[in-house]
Amino acid sequence: MVRVLLCCTLLGVLVSGQISDLRYTETSNDNLAEAIQFLREFDREAAEMCNRVANAEWRYSTNGTEFNKRRMREQQNLASKLECISWRRAVSFDSSRIVDTSIRRQLGRIVQQGRCGLGDGKYAELQHVLSLLKDNYNGAKVCPFRRIGTDPGTDLGTFSSAAGSYPSSNYVSSYTGYCDLKISPDLTRIMETSRSEPELRYYWIAWREKTGPPVKNTFMRYLNLANQAAEQHGFQDAGEQMRSVYEDGNFFFTVNGLQPLYKQLFTYVRRGLIRHYGEHLIRRDGPIPAHLLGNMWAQNWRHLIDLIKPGPPETPDVSGEMVRQGYTPMKIFQTAEEFFTSIGLSPMAPEFWRNSVLQKPTDGSGQQCSASAWDFCNKVDFRIKQCTQVTLDDFIGTHHEMTHIQYYMQYASQPFLYREGPNPAFHEALANAITLSVGGPAHLQKIGLLNSPVTVTNGNTMVNIEYLLNLALDKLPFMAFSLALEKWRWYVFEKGPVGMNARWWELRLRYQGIIPPTGRGFEHFDAGAKYHVISDQDYIKYFVATVLQFQIYSELCQAAQHYGPLHTCDIYRSREAGRILSDVMQQGASLSSAQLIKLLTRGKSSRLSVEPLLEFFRPLEAWLEVQNHDEPTLQTAPGQSLSAVV
């Protein structure tokens, strides 16, 4: 038997502070009328609470004062209480005996996720544990590579031993007055731009010292509590609960054919790194040390392009051309809006232009600059916050964020529980499918930002190859990293934390072909250097979204009657492509992932397919094979397990 909340206005009780006065009674309920009434109340009250939280989070993100932070936490705590009250009510209904599929689906979306089954005490403890994990990460700072103080000329790299170790954390922490480098933007920029191996190694190790070991025991408590919650929600462990949002067990299927493409890219990157760093650091037939790949987690390799591709780039400077043509942040957003109206979608509402923040304020308000799209849950207020620069990256990023806004607008008429994608991957997949169109040479040429010939029959001019190479460096390592991260997390949820650091590097080698730059032992917690791990955030969505974005893009290109190589497609001004995009977006989460893919493909398939991704990169793969013809292969092949998602 389960408990029913005898309460009619949940939000009113929350706001009045009368949480302790709520009363529950044991019953089992299959009454459709009561379920409909509950969902009607939930729809109104959850949307109102969502609006309150969004407003509080917006104020803090645009003006990061302590006062705004406290107000934000207050609203988030109220939202958590409403979530648990709603969960307790939803689990009281016997969904198996409710014949209305939409009612059953909505109840399932409330019941399935969350951690409310823990009970109030352990739920509060879990929130506290997660707060400790996130606070340690967000507060982590490391010392500069070069000593500052009595001997400013000494390079910390000279202290390394033959085994590759660096000064202990005690030595580093003796410079606390200067240890103020944070992951963003400081360490991120250094890992992207530095070409000094000792410097890269130092920061790679220093970041992991600050983020992993201090919270290792706290993370173990998180694992225990998350598993307890999952069991209360009917799952074997928290990994199974995380995967359940994808609904269909067959949604994860064998992705065949990625390994050859990844191996070619890996081999080409390794050759370029050997050319710069030498064979004393990287074997010609071996894995790549993780600190040399242009990213703190080796998840994105696009910042290596200057090292791995001999000679100057042949792609014209699009960012410079934008400046010459008088682009401003506002013009970038107007251009993005015009792209969507050209395919028949709606323009941005007046509220968007009035409330969005499109460039960094000059009033010193402490705004966070990471680009984000916001839904204020009232069906009219949608915003973007972005410190826009006149660059190609921000041009593409603006279209990405505006796709999220279009998605919010399209499914706004759905019940609150359906105002999202059917699984966590769909929002990113749709946004990235649009960027495949607007970021390609064909579109840039069409709107006058690129004058080089790009749409030749075979699509393999050097401009095209450089475009494909940049995208491959961005997307393929990220897929492998995403899979390694989640395989590791699912493993520790199922098997426990014993040997978890060794398991982390085993999976990084298996999926990415990389190794740590120095010895790592059981005392380390290197997965904890990634925010999504310690903050309890799903990551397999990025793998799924990468596969799905090419599938969406391919279908839109077919609707636009594109002929030629897939990567030269541009859906700009195609009303038929826009119609399909709108049809998919309007459904929100009212359909399952499989049903939505069937709608997207016009009945041809209901499953993910990697074939469009392989077709997109086929010219690059052929080019890489020529470049790598005399290169040895890695003995432990990177990407060898990309053929098995689960």
XYZ file of C-alpha atoms in Angstrom:
646
model
C 0.000 0.000 0.000
C 1.077 3.578 -0.661
C 0.227 6.987 0.689
C -2.152 9.600 -0.697
C -1.773 13.277 0.143
C -5.024 14.736 1.445
C -4.353 18.203 0.089
C -5.732 20.187 -2.790
C -3.406 23.184 -3.279
C 0.163 21.986 -2.907
C 1.919 25.218 -3.798
C -0.208 27.257 -1.436
C 0.791 24.994 1.441
C 4.456 25.205 0.489
C 4.504 28.969 0.270
C 2.656 29.328 3.575
C 5.373 27.264 5.261
C 2.953 24.615 6.624
C 4.899 21.584 5.430
C 4.725 19.908 8.848
C 0.905 20.004 8.798
C 0.555 17.741 5.750
C -1.145 14.413 6.428
C -1.055 11.203 4.424
C -3.228 8.119 4.497
C -2.593 4.618 3.208
C -4.623 3.621 0.144
C -4.413 2.273 -3.392
C -6.147 4.349 -6.020
C -7.186 3.628 -9.603
C -9.759 6.406 -9.845
C -9.335 8.138 -13.206
C -11.246 11.241 -12.151
C -8.986 11.733 -9.128
C -5.887 11.217 -11.279
C -7.110 13.805 -13.778
C -7.833 16.270 -10.982
C -4.406 15.684 -9.429
C -2.645 16.224 -12.749
C -4.673 19.380 -13.399
C -3.559 20.796 -10.039
C 0.000 19.623 -10.607
C 0.111 21.236 -14.049
C -0.812 24.644 -12.634
C 1.249 24.497 -9.448
C 4.378 22.919 -10.938
C 4.409 25.533 -13.727
C 4.063 28.326 -11.173
C 6.867 26.882 -9.053
C 9.034 26.450 -12.146
C 8.477 30.127 -12.950
C 9.480 31.153 -9.422
C 12.656 29.078 -9.563
C 13.553 30.306 -13.070
C 13.172 33.928 -12.001
C 15.345 33.379 -8.928
C 18.008 31.538 -10.934
C 17.944 34.244 -13.605
C 18.492 36.984 -11.022
C 21.449 35.120 -9.543
C 23.018 34.277 -12.913
C 22.780 37.912 -14.059
C 23.677 39.441 -10.694
C 25.562 36.986 -8.504
C 25.089 38.560 -5.086
C 24.860 36.540 -1.874
C 21.315 37.807 -1.409
C 20.271 36.522 -4.824
C 22.028 33.243 -4.119
C 20.048 32.762 -0.884
C 16.769 33.582 -2.615
C 17.587 31.106 -5.370
C 18.347 28.342 -2.852
C 15.085 29.068 -1.028
C 13.059 28.639 -4.213
C 14.980 25.514 -5.189
C 14.281 23.998 -1.764
C 10.567 24.751 -2.108
C 10.614 23.137 -5.551
C 12.208 20.006 -4.071
C 9.471 19.805 -1.432
C 6.763 20.193 -4.069
C 8.449 17.468 -6.115
C 8.316 15.031 -3.200
C 4.738 15.888 -2.253
C 3.709 15.328 -5.883
C 5.652 12.077 -6.039
C 3.902 10.722 -2.958
C 0.532 11.557 -4.484
C 1.445 10.108 -7.891
C 2.633 6.769 -6.501
C -0.728 6.333 -4.798
C -2.378 5.717 -8.161
C -2.334 2.229 -9.618
C -1.287 3.246 -13.126
C -1.603 -0.283 -14.471
C -5.372 -0.025 -13.992
C -5.744 3.417 -15.605
C -6.558 2.884 -19.265
C -5.965 6.464 -20.455
C -2.426 6.304 -21.893
C -1.706 10.024 -21.529
C -2.743 10.041 -17.848
C -0.675 6.919 -17.248
C 2.322 8.440 -19.023
C 2.154 11.687 -17.048
C 1.916 9.852 -13.737
C 4.865 7.723 -14.797
C 6.991 10.789 -15.491
C 6.407 11.979 -11.916
C 6.999 8.588 -10.318
C 9.984 7.409 -12.333
C 12.649 9.976 -11.557
C 13.858 11.828 -8.506
C 14.940 10.611 -5.100
C 11.849 11.296 -3.000
C 11.480 7.630 -2.060
C 14.361 8.098 0.387
C 12.150 9.842 2.914
C 12.676 13.319 4.294
C 15.774 12.653 6.387
C 17.873 10.826 3.823
C 16.602 13.052 1.015
C 17.913 16.077 2.934
C 21.188 14.247 3.539
C 21.560 13.485 -0.168
C 20.999 17.139 -1.044
C 23.608 18.105 1.556
C 26.106 15.571 0.183
C 25.628 16.857 -3.363
C 26.046 20.413 -2.115
C 29.372 19.466 -0.486
C 30.573 17.812 -3.682
C 29.617 20.770 -5.859
C 30.980 23.371 -3.436
C 34.374 21.653 -3.379
C 34.478 21.548 -7.167
C 33.313 25.128 -7.643
C 35.738 26.405 -5.022
C 38.769 24.478 -6.282
C 41.752 26.681 -7.162
C 45.291 25.743 -8.109
C 48.612 27.512 -8.010
C 50.339 28.911 -11.095
C 52.803 26.716 -12.921
C 55.671 29.138 -12.343
C 56.640 29.902 -8.776
C 55.684 33.329 -7.538
C 57.545 34.795 -4.594
C 61.172 34.669 -3.568
C 62.298 32.766 -6.637
C 59.951 33.768 -9.463
C 62.121 32.310 -12.201
C 61.865 28.704 -11.055
C 59.682 26.473 -13.163
C 57.678 23.851 -11.244
C 58.276 21.503 -14.124
C 61.939 21.192 -13.116
C 60.862 19.419 -9.924
C 59.445 16.420 -11.753
C 61.043 13.081 -11.041
C 61.786 10.320 -13.486
C 58.430 8.835 -12.591
C 56.694 12.024 -13.654
C 55.589 13.167 -10.203
C 55.230 16.783 -9.193
C 55.567 18.608 -5.874
C 53.168 17.451 -3.214
C 50.004 19.363 -2.535
C 51.677 20.674 0.620
C 54.405 22.268 -1.442
C 51.932 23.778 -3.867
C 49.628 25.049 -1.153
C 52.450 27.031 0.412
C 51.704 29.663 -2.248
C 48.113 30.180 -1.135
C 48.313 33.897 -1.721
C 48.608 33.267 -5.437
C 46.690 30.026 -5.840
C 43.642 31.487 -7.530
C 43.403 29.695 -10.881
C 39.930 28.189 -11.429
C 38.787 25.675 -14.000
C 36.905 28.361 -15.932
C 38.252 30.352 -17.567
C 41.845 29.943 -16.337
C 42.681 26.248 -16.556
C 40.395 25.668 -19.525
C 42.229 28.331 -21.517
C 45.652 27.014 -20.483
C 44.823 23.437 -21.504
C 43.524 24.692 -24.860
C 46.446 26.951 -25.734
C 49.599 25.806 -23.947
C 52.047 23.682 -25.903
C 54.417 23.129 -22.952
C 54.262 19.504 -21.826
C 55.514 20.184 -18.262
C 52.951 22.958 -17.828
C 50.101 20.810 -19.143
C 51.153 17.913 -16.937
C 51.356 20.134 -13.867
C 47.864 21.571 -14.288
C 46.398 18.176 -15.156
C 47.709 16.747 -11.885
C 47.012 19.841 -9.759
C 43.342 19.979 -10.779
C 42.830 16.333 -9.879
C 44.509 16.799 -6.499
C 42.080 19.598 -5.634
C 38.882 17.979 -6.904
C 39.177 14.219 -6.363
C 40.728 13.055 -3.067
C 39.076 15.732 -0.847
C 35.587 14.404 -1.689
C 36.234 10.715 -2.308
C 34.511 9.569 0.902
C 31.657 12.026 0.373
C 31.148 10.609 -3.118
C 30.911 7.109 -1.681
C 28.086 8.264 0.575
C 26.380 9.744 -2.488
C 26.624 6.356 -4.234
C 24.989 4.668 -1.263
C 22.141 7.157 -0.951
C 21.483 7.242 -4.712
C 21.242 3.454 -4.780
C 18.885 3.438 -1.798
C 16.649 5.939 -3.583
C 16.682 3.898 -6.786
C 15.600 0.790 -4.905
C 12.699 2.712 -3.380
C 11.666 3.720 -6.905
C 11.720 0.117 -8.118
C 15.164 -0.070 -9.751
C 18.126 -2.354 -9.115
C 20.503 0.582 -8.695
C 20.886 4.267 -9.543
C 22.455 3.479 -12.909
C 19.330 1.634 -14.000
C 17.228 4.566 -12.787
C 19.337 7.015 -14.833
C 18.915 4.886 -17.958
C 15.164 4.571 -17.443
C 14.471 8.074 -18.784
C 15.178 6.652 -22.245
C 12.062 4.470 -21.722
C 12.716 1.690 -24.206
C 15.471 -0.739 -23.257
C 16.122 -1.220 -26.965
C 16.801 2.492 -27.364
C 20.368 1.655 -26.407
C 21.457 -0.659 -29.166
C 24.629 -1.802 -30.807
C 26.191 1.075 -32.724
C 28.221 -0.656 -35.394
C 30.766 0.953 -37.652
C 32.184 3.819 -35.571
C 35.493 2.172 -34.762
C 37.212 2.570 -38.178
C 36.454 6.316 -38.342
C 37.571 6.911 -34.749
C 40.790 4.929 -35.297
C 41.656 7.002 -38.354
C 41.103 10.256 -36.457
C 43.043 8.973 -33.445
C 45.993 7.918 -35.609
C 46.107 11.282 -37.381
C 46.015 13.173 -34.071
C 48.709 10.983 -32.551
C 51.019 11.574 -35.505
C 50.633 15.341 -35.154
C 51.317 15.210 -31.420
C 54.418 13.081 -31.949
C 55.633 15.649 -34.466
C 55.409 18.334 -31.773
C 56.236 16.498 -28.521
C 58.427 13.643 -29.770
C 58.362 9.861 -29.516
C 59.826 9.934 -26.000
C 56.335 10.953 -24.793
C 54.091 9.106 -27.255
C 54.754 5.749 -28.875
C 53.935 5.592 -32.576
C 51.750 2.517 -31.932
C 50.569 3.413 -28.441
C 47.928 5.407 -26.584
C 48.008 9.179 -26.106
C 48.730 10.790 -22.704
C 45.536 12.531 -21.638
C 47.083 15.922 -20.804
C 48.193 16.601 -24.408
C 44.756 16.696 -26.042
C 43.775 20.337 -25.532
C 41.172 19.792 -22.830
C 41.288 19.081 -19.090
C 39.306 15.851 -19.591
C 40.496 14.998 -23.144
C 36.850 15.086 -24.225
C 37.270 17.608 -27.039
C 40.310 17.766 -29.314
C 39.431 20.667 -31.601
C 42.015 22.995 -30.074
C 44.774 20.767 -31.481
C 44.089 21.689 -35.084
C 47.215 23.876 -35.337
C 49.403 20.989 -34.136
C 47.999 18.097 -36.083
C 47.445 19.668 -39.507
C 50.670 20.747 -41.216
C 50.657 24.148 -42.891
C 48.376 27.147 -42.464
C 44.583 26.694 -42.564
C 42.956 27.135 -45.953
C 39.554 28.145 -44.571
C 39.095 31.932 -44.716
C 38.693 33.899 -41.493
C 34.909 34.006 -41.142
C 35.057 35.862 -37.824
C 37.137 38.594 -39.445
C 34.681 38.781 -42.316
C 31.827 39.223 -39.841
C 33.636 42.172 -38.259
C 34.327 43.682 -41.682
C 30.644 43.404 -42.592
C 29.582 45.225 -39.453
C 28.085 42.342 -37.496
C 27.115 43.116 -33.904
C 25.681 40.822 -31.201
C 22.213 42.087 -32.125
C 22.777 41.426 -35.821
C 23.910 37.885 -35.024
C 20.638 37.240 -33.174
C 18.577 38.848 -35.927
C 20.350 36.660 -38.487
C 19.551 33.571 -36.417
C 15.909 34.614 -36.157
C 15.772 35.091 -39.933
C 17.093 31.545 -40.420
C 14.141 30.137 -38.467
C 11.512 32.327 -40.120
C 12.953 31.307 -43.518
C 11.962 27.693 -42.801
C 8.505 28.695 -41.570
C 9.026 28.813 -37.798
C 7.908 31.700 -35.588
C 9.947 34.843 -34.925
C 11.066 35.635 -31.396
C 8.362 37.208 -29.215
C 8.678 40.791 -27.914
C 9.367 39.371 -24.433
C 12.453 37.639 -25.809
C 14.004 40.858 -27.096
C 12.994 42.802 -23.993
C 14.205 40.334 -21.355
C 17.177 38.497 -22.884
C 20.779 39.447 -22.143
C 22.657 39.208 -25.428
C 26.023 40.678 -24.505
C 28.086 41.160 -21.386
C 26.849 44.082 -19.276
C 29.278 46.871 -18.490
C 27.815 47.633 -15.055
C 29.958 45.095 -13.207
C 26.923 43.064 -12.122
C 28.850 39.792 -12.012
C 26.924 38.002 -14.751
C 27.820 34.413 -15.560
C 28.821 34.305 -19.214
C 28.053 30.721 -20.184
C 25.448 30.745 -22.950
C 22.046 29.397 -21.936
C 18.422 29.299 -23.105
C 15.676 29.809 -20.532
C 12.034 28.720 -20.331
C 10.147 30.619 -17.629
C 7.325 28.063 -17.710
C 4.521 30.564 -18.398
C 4.240 29.905 -22.177
C 5.306 33.438 -23.162
C 8.631 34.287 -21.522
C 11.648 32.695 -23.189
C 15.135 34.178 -22.967
C 18.766 33.718 -23.884
C 21.679 34.810 -21.727
C 24.904 35.037 -23.693
C 27.979 37.281 -23.626
C 28.036 37.393 -27.415
C 31.231 38.219 -29.310
C 31.419 38.793 -33.046
C 32.945 35.421 -33.881
C 31.956 32.379 -35.915
C 31.723 30.304 -32.721
C 29.170 32.701 -31.227
C 27.320 32.923 -34.551
C 26.868 29.136 -34.472
C 26.205 29.135 -30.724
C 23.433 31.707 -31.126
C 21.610 29.453 -33.585
C 22.072 26.587 -31.123
C 20.523 28.511 -28.221
C 17.706 29.879 -30.397
C 16.831 26.308 -31.401
C 16.194 25.607 -27.719
C 13.914 28.661 -27.640
C 12.049 27.418 -30.716
C 11.589 24.044 -28.995
C 10.193 25.774 -25.875
C 7.801 27.785 -28.031
C 6.664 24.815 -30.098
C 5.702 22.572 -27.171
C 4.401 25.378 -24.912
C 0.775 24.255 -25.350
C 1.511 20.771 -23.984
C 0.806 19.857 -20.338
C 3.670 20.861 -18.054
C 4.999 17.294 -17.794
C 5.385 17.161 -21.585
C 7.204 20.489 -21.940
C 10.584 18.913 -22.600
C 12.083 16.352 -24.931
C 11.095 12.680 -24.592
C 14.564 12.006 -23.230
C 17.457 14.259 -22.161
C 19.205 13.961 -25.548
C 16.537 15.499 -27.789
C 17.063 19.172 -26.940
C 20.802 18.992 -27.653
C 20.312 16.828 -30.720
C 17.858 19.250 -32.332
C 20.002 22.283 -31.500
C 23.122 20.639 -32.894
C 21.308 19.463 -36.016
C 20.604 23.121 -36.798
C 24.234 24.081 -36.202
C 25.306 21.400 -38.692
C 23.376 23.391 -41.275
C 24.298 26.960 -40.322
C 27.939 26.257 -39.422
C 28.795 24.507 -42.660
C 30.654 26.126 -45.549
C 27.558 25.877 -47.763
C 25.435 28.107 -45.511
C 28.257 30.544 -44.779
C 28.781 30.913 -48.516
C 25.049 31.404 -49.076
C 24.814 34.317 -46.618
C 27.981 35.983 -47.883
C 30.454 35.135 -45.106
C 32.559 32.717 -47.132
C 33.722 33.265 -50.680
C 35.671 30.044 -51.261
C 34.112 27.368 -53.492
C 32.662 24.663 -51.265
C 29.784 22.935 -53.013
C 31.729 20.956 -55.594
C 30.310 17.568 -56.537
C 32.489 15.422 -54.284
C 32.517 17.906 -51.406
C 36.171 17.287 -50.595
C 37.858 20.619 -51.255
C 40.327 21.501 -48.508
C 37.808 23.940 -47.031
C 35.384 21.039 -46.658
C 38.048 18.730 -45.228
C 39.100 21.300 -42.635
C 35.459 21.823 -41.693
C 34.923 18.078 -41.290
C 38.183 17.647 -39.388
C 37.255 20.355 -36.905
C 33.838 18.784 -36.364
C 35.298 15.300 -35.975
C 37.771 16.554 -33.355
C 34.817 18.074 -31.525
C 32.305 15.236 -31.697
C 34.033 11.853 -31.939
C 36.252 12.086 -28.816
C 33.266 13.505 -26.959
C 31.201 10.445 -27.857
C 33.940 8.136 -26.633
C 34.412 10.140 -23.433
C 30.665 10.210 -22.741
C 30.431 6.468 -23.103
C 33.477 5.839 -20.897
C 32.148 8.157 -18.183
C 28.718 6.549 -18.035
C 30.026 2.997 -18.287
C 32.202 3.825 -15.282
C 29.348 5.374 -13.313
C 26.972 2.516 -14.062
C 29.719 0.114 -12.963
C 30.311 1.780 -9.577
C 26.570 2.032 -8.937
C 26.243 -1.695 -9.594
C 29.527 -3.064 -8.183
C 30.551 -0.451 -5.623
C 33.553 1.890 -5.349
C 36.310 -0.704 -4.827
C 38.948 -0.198 -7.526
C 36.956 2.612 -9.110
C 39.979 4.680 -10.193
C 41.590 1.721 -11.936
C 38.264 1.034 -13.634
C 38.112 4.683 -14.772
C 41.414 4.428 -16.634
C 40.631 0.999 -17.994
C 37.528 2.445 -19.675
C 39.316 5.598 -20.842
C 41.890 3.412 -22.591
C 39.263 1.085 -24.032
C 36.999 3.783 -25.442
C 39.343 6.692 -26.132
C 42.816 5.175 -26.395
C 44.260 7.496 -23.747
C 46.312 7.019 -20.569
C 47.124 9.263 -17.596
C 50.409 11.200 -17.804
C 51.555 9.825 -14.441
C 50.839 6.899 -12.177
C 47.360 6.816 -10.637
C 46.482 4.719 -7.628
C 43.538 3.748 -5.430
C 44.007 6.961 -3.433
C 43.085 9.060 -6.454
C 39.555 9.840 -7.636
C 40.073 11.116 -11.174
C 36.438 10.836 -12.239
C 35.735 13.458 -9.570
C 37.594 16.013 -11.678
C 34.528 16.139 -13.946
C 31.598 18.223 -12.683
C 28.855 16.024 -14.127
C 30.119 13.071 -12.079
C 30.022 14.764 -8.693
C 26.851 16.753 -9.433
C 24.700 13.726 -10.288
C 24.045 14.705 -13.918
C 23.238 12.328 -16.750
C 25.991 12.167 -19.372
C 24.955 9.417 -21.794
C 22.639 12.041 -23.284
C 25.657 13.514 -25.072
C 26.444 10.211 -26.759
C 22.826 9.732 -27.791
C 22.507 13.381 -28.862
C 25.555 13.106 -31.128
C 24.133 10.096 -32.954
C 20.657 11.616 -33.082
C 21.692 15.054 -34.372
C 23.066 13.569 -37.595
C 19.931 11.467 -37.997
C 17.737 14.556 -37.586
C 19.953 16.573 -39.920
C 19.833 13.874 -42.590
C 16.023 13.735 -42.479
C 15.746 17.528 -42.712
C 18.136 17.506 -45.673
C 16.020 14.905 -47.450
C 12.969 17.066 -46.853
C 14.878 20.027 -48.306
C 15.624 17.863 -51.399
C 19.368 18.180 -50.924
C 21.608 16.464 -53.457
C 25.310 15.832 -52.972
C 27.490 15.034 -49.949
C 25.548 15.276 -46.719
C 27.907 17.776 -45.109
C 27.186 20.312 -47.884
C 23.471 20.407 -47.048
C 21.839 23.637 -45.870
C 18.142 23.647 -44.955
C 17.949 27.464 -45.068
C 14.654 28.575 -46.709
C 13.250 25.026 -46.868
C 9.639 25.193 -45.643
C 9.290 21.408 -45.839
C 12.291 20.910 -43.534
C 10.772 23.488 -41.198
C 7.442 21.668 -41.205
C 9.068 18.393 -40.115
C 11.103 20.214 -37.477
C 7.962 21.863 -36.131
C 6.020 18.572 -36.124
C 8.739 16.939 -34.007
C 9.141 19.884 -31.634
C 5.425 20.318 -30.976
C 5.149 16.828 -29.483
C 7.451 17.617 -26.568
C 7.547 14.533 -24.336
C 4.011 13.399 -25.213
C 5.509 10.689 -27.436
C 8.238 8.214 -26.580
C 11.675 8.515 -28.153
C 10.906 5.671 -30.553
C 7.584 7.245 -31.580
C 9.252 10.601 -32.189
C 11.996 9.074 -34.332
C 9.281 7.318 -36.330
C 7.578 10.686 -36.842
C 10.881 12.281 -37.822
C 11.710 9.570 -40.349
C 8.151 9.515 -41.684
C 7.632 5.915 -40.641
C 10.906 4.496 -41.947
C 12.453 3.725 -38.545
C 11.877 4.046 -34.814
C 15.485 3.528 -33.752
C 18.684 5.481 -33.559
C 20.984 5.045 -36.532
C 24.666 5.876 -36.832
C 24.590 5.703 -40.649
C 23.965 9.454 -41.186
C 26.979 10.280 -38.994
C 29.189 7.929 -40.996
C 27.854 9.343 -44.263
C 28.542 12.891 -43.066
C 32.197 12.136 -42.307
C 32.846 9.777 -45.240
C 34.952 12.302 -47.235
C 37.076 12.952 -44.146
C 37.527 9.247 -43.455
C 38.802 8.693 -47.016
C 41.180 11.638 -46.647
C 42.464 10.380 -43.273
C 43.133 6.936 -44.703
C 45.488 8.510 -47.249
C 47.236 10.600 -44.583
C 47.658 7.572 -42.284
C 48.690 5.003 -44.875
C 52.129 4.360 -43.296
C 51.129 4.803 -39.645
C 50.991 1.856 -37.202
C 47.733 1.118 -35.450
C 47.218 1.181 -31.704
C 47.606 -2.274 -30.186
C 44.669 -1.622 -27.867
C 42.406 -0.112 -30.470
C 40.688 3.119 -29.417
C 36.970 3.028 -29.900
C 36.937 -0.772 -29.983
C 33.953 -0.820 -27.651
C 32.040 1.960 -29.330
C 30.175 -0.914 -30.941
C 28.456 -1.740 -27.665
C 26.481 0.962 -25.904
C 25.287 -1.260 -23.061
